[in-house]
Short mmCIF file of C-alpha atoms in Angstrom, two decimals:
data_model
loop_
_atom_site.label_atom_id
_atom_site.label_comp_id
_atom_site.label_asym_id
_atom_site.label_seq_id
_atom_site.Cartn_x
_atom_site.Cartn_y
_atom_site.Cartn_z
CA SER D 1 -59.80 34.65 -45.20
CA ARG D 2 -59.66 38.30 -43.57
CA ILE D 3 -62.33 41.77 -43.56
CA ILE D 4 -61.81 44.60 -45.16
CA PHE D 5 -63.48 47.64 -43.76
CA ASN D 6 -65.70 49.69 -46.12
CA SER D 7 -66.70 53.46 -45.10
CA VAL D 8 -69.34 56.01 -45.61
CA ALA D 9 -69.96 59.13 -45.43
CA ILE D 10 -70.57 61.26 -42.00
CA PRO D 11 -73.91 63.72 -43.08
CA GLU D 12 -74.06 67.01 -41.37
CA ILE D 13 -76.29 66.71 -39.48
CA SER D 14 -76.87 63.85 -36.42
CA TRP D 15 -79.72 61.38 -35.55
CA ASP D 16 -81.28 63.80 -32.16
CA LYS D 17 -84.94 62.50 -32.68
CA ALA D 18 -87.64 63.36 -29.61
CA ARG D 19 -89.55 60.60 -28.40
CA GLU D 20 -93.37 60.23 -29.77
CA ASP D 21 -96.48 57.21 -29.14
CA THR D 22 -94.76 54.61 -30.93
CA PHE D 23 -90.80 53.62 -30.53
CA VAL D 24 -89.87 53.12 -34.03
CA ILE D 25 -87.54 50.00 -34.81
CA GLY D 26 -85.28 50.03 -38.27
CA ALA D 27 -83.39 47.21 -39.98
CA ALA D 28 -82.80 47.59 -43.91
CA GLY D 29 -80.37 45.18 -46.26
CA ILE D 30 -81.58 42.16 -48.71
CA PHE D 31 -84.06 40.58 -46.89
CA LYS D 32 -82.15 35.90 -47.46
CA TYR D 33 -82.75 35.06 -44.41
CA ALA D 34 -79.43 35.28 -42.65
CA LYS D 35 -80.35 38.58 -42.22
CA GLY D 36 -82.45 37.37 -39.39
CA LEU D 37 -85.70 38.81 -39.57
CA PRO D 38 -87.54 35.66 -38.19
CA TYR D 39 -85.94 36.97 -34.78
CA LEU D 40 -86.54 40.51 -35.13
CA PHE D 41 -89.33 39.04 -35.33
CA LYS D 42 -90.03 37.64 -32.56
CA ALA D 43 -87.98 40.29 -30.93
CA VAL D 44 -90.81 43.01 -31.85
CA GLU D 45 -93.49 40.87 -30.57
CA LYS D 46 -92.42 40.54 -27.17
CA LEU D 47 -91.61 43.96 -27.07
CA SER D 48 -95.01 44.71 -28.28
CA ARG D 49 -96.93 43.87 -25.16
CA LYS D 50 -95.04 45.77 -23.08
CA TYR D 51 -94.50 49.81 -25.71
CA PRO D 52 -96.13 50.96 -28.73
CA VAL D 53 -93.36 49.63 -32.20
CA ARG D 54 -93.69 49.39 -35.53
CA LEU D 55 -91.00 47.91 -37.28
CA SER D 56 -89.59 50.00 -40.50
CA LEU D 57 -88.29 48.34 -42.96
CA LYS D 58 -85.98 49.16 -46.31
CA GLY D 59 -84.46 46.92 -48.92
CA GLN D 60 -85.71 44.05 -50.35
CA LEU D 61 -86.88 40.46 -49.99
CA ARG D 62 -85.77 37.45 -51.81
CA ASP D 63 -88.35 36.01 -54.83
CA SER D 64 -87.32 33.31 -53.55
CA GLU D 65 -87.55 34.38 -50.48
CA ILE D 66 -91.11 36.21 -50.42
CA ASP D 67 -93.58 33.33 -49.25
CA ILE D 68 -91.30 32.13 -46.26
CA TYR D 69 -90.62 36.24 -45.12
CA HIS D 70 -95.74 35.89 -44.74
CA TYR D 71 -95.04 33.42 -43.54
CA MET D 72 -93.07 33.97 -40.21
CA LEU D 73 -94.30 37.59 -40.12
CA ASN D 74 -97.90 35.35 -39.87
CA ARG D 75 -96.94 33.59 -37.47
CA SER D 76 -95.22 36.31 -35.18
CA GLY D 77 -98.38 37.81 -34.77
CA ILE D 78 -97.08 41.41 -36.17
CA THR D 79 -98.34 41.59 -39.04
CA ASP D 80 -99.63 45.56 -38.46
CA LEU D 81 -97.27 46.49 -37.13
CA VAL D 82 -94.59 45.81 -39.73
CA ASP D 83 -94.22 48.37 -42.62
CA SER D 84 -93.29 45.70 -45.33
CA PRO D 85 -89.67 46.27 -47.19
CA THR D 86 -89.43 49.15 -49.39
CA THR D 87 -87.06 49.80 -51.69
CA LEU D 88 -85.04 53.26 -50.77
CA ASP D 89 -82.94 55.72 -53.12
CA HIS D 90 -79.51 55.04 -50.66
CA ARG D 91 -79.28 58.79 -50.78
CA LYS D 92 -82.09 58.95 -49.00
CA ILE D 93 -80.61 56.10 -46.06
CA PRO D 94 -79.57 58.93 -43.87
CA ASP D 95 -83.73 60.74 -43.54
CA TRP D 96 -85.13 57.11 -43.20
CA VAL D 97 -82.08 56.91 -39.84
CA MET D 98 -82.96 59.54 -38.72
CA GLY D 99 -86.75 59.37 -37.85
CA LEU D 100 -85.93 55.54 -36.99
CA ASP D 101 -85.44 55.02 -32.24
CA VAL D 102 -83.41 52.00 -32.96
CA PHE D 103 -81.68 50.74 -36.28
CA CYS D 104 -81.22 46.83 -36.29
CA LEU D 105 -78.46 44.60 -37.71
CA PRO D 106 -79.70 40.99 -36.09
CA SER D 107 -77.75 39.03 -39.56
CA LEU D 108 -77.44 35.80 -38.30
CA THR D 109 -73.52 35.75 -40.78
CA GLU D 110 -72.11 39.70 -41.68
CA GLY D 111 -69.71 40.84 -43.53
CA CYS D 112 -68.61 44.12 -42.97
CA PRO D 113 -72.26 45.58 -43.28
CA ASN D 114 -72.27 50.03 -44.84
CA ILE D 115 -75.90 50.24 -43.68
CA LEU D 116 -74.60 49.64 -40.00
CA MET D 117 -72.03 51.59 -40.51
CA GLU D 118 -74.51 54.65 -42.57
CA ALA D 119 -76.59 54.27 -39.28
CA MET D 120 -73.27 54.57 -36.83
CA ALA D 121 -72.46 57.96 -38.75
CA CYS D 122 -75.59 59.22 -37.79
CA GLY D 123 -75.37 58.43 -34.65
CA ALA D 124 -78.54 57.11 -34.58
CA PRO D 125 -79.52 53.99 -31.40
CA CYS D 126 -77.09 50.59 -33.03
CA VAL D 127 -78.16 47.46 -31.90
CA ALA D 128 -76.36 44.17 -34.08
CA THR D 129 -75.55 40.26 -34.13
CA ARG D 130 -72.46 39.39 -32.21
CA THR D 131 -70.87 38.38 -36.58
CA GLY D 132 -69.15 39.48 -39.92
CA ALA D 133 -67.16 43.04 -38.81
CA CYS D 134 -69.79 44.40 -36.51
CA ASP D 135 -67.42 43.33 -33.39
CA GLU D 136 -64.94 45.15 -34.80
CA LEU D 137 -66.91 48.71 -35.41
CA ILE D 138 -69.13 48.49 -32.69
CA GLU D 139 -68.15 48.19 -29.53
CA ASP D 140 -71.00 47.11 -26.90
CA ARG D 141 -72.62 49.64 -24.67
CA ILE D 142 -69.57 52.14 -25.47
CA ASP D 143 -70.99 52.68 -29.39
CA GLY D 144 -73.91 50.57 -29.96
CA LEU D 145 -74.98 47.54 -28.39
CA LEU D 146 -74.31 43.75 -29.26
CA THR D 147 -76.05 40.44 -28.98
CA PRO D 148 -76.32 37.08 -29.73
CA TRP D 149 -76.90 35.49 -32.82
CA ALA D 150 -80.56 33.91 -33.52
CA ASP D 151 -81.94 35.33 -30.09
CA SER D 152 -84.54 36.75 -30.33
CA SER D 153 -84.62 37.60 -25.94
CA SER D 154 -81.64 39.04 -25.31
CA LEU D 155 -82.05 41.27 -29.22
CA ALA D 156 -84.58 42.07 -27.20
CA GLU D 157 -83.84 42.94 -24.12
CA SER D 158 -81.14 45.17 -25.69
CA ILE D 159 -83.77 46.98 -28.18
CA GLU D 160 -85.39 48.51 -25.26
CA TYR D 161 -81.92 49.28 -23.60
CA ALA D 162 -82.13 51.50 -26.80
CA LEU D 163 -85.98 53.37 -25.24
CA GLU D 164 -85.64 52.79 -21.96
CA HIS D 165 -81.64 54.30 -21.18
CA GLU D 166 -81.72 57.42 -22.96
CA GLN D 167 -79.51 59.20 -21.00
CA GLN D 168 -76.75 56.22 -21.87
CA ALA D 169 -77.95 55.87 -25.08
CA ARG D 170 -77.58 58.86 -26.54
CA ALA D 171 -74.09 58.77 -25.25
CA MET D 172 -73.02 55.25 -26.69
CA TRP D 173 -74.65 56.98 -30.30
CA ARG D 174 -72.13 60.23 -30.10
CA ALA D 175 -69.69 58.02 -29.84
CA ALA D 176 -71.26 56.01 -32.48
CA ARG D 177 -70.72 58.26 -34.73
CA LYS D 178 -67.36 59.95 -33.96
CA LYS D 179 -65.72 56.48 -34.03
#
């Protein structure tokens, strides 16, 4: 097998979100089990013990996975912290990304994720799992943060690093945009 890289447009403006009272973590895609939402839910639950957080989901649930999505969300205890998945016109993705404190791709398997490249092109803080081309797109702690897949504790730690180390994180995001 081989990886075929895609490309994305670079938005004219770069991410430069001011900190607010609530940290907004975003994830996007067609939310099937392989997108790793149960691990992101657990990570958000851990983070919510220490920070005011919200999880913004853009994309869609497969009909066959709606019940398990609601089961996992209810089980995590963060239902009130999650904005239900909504579709978003592709041209609006940069605007949505610019409103996040961290973009997260918690996938268990992945190809070459356009949404990760789009978030990086915006210069947004990105946390992704080590799967598919994510290792090729992100150099850990240089232009983003990588974490093992299926590990909610590591995912929470990486997101927390992005929230707690603003100066180092901003340098990574500028590097991601250049890449």
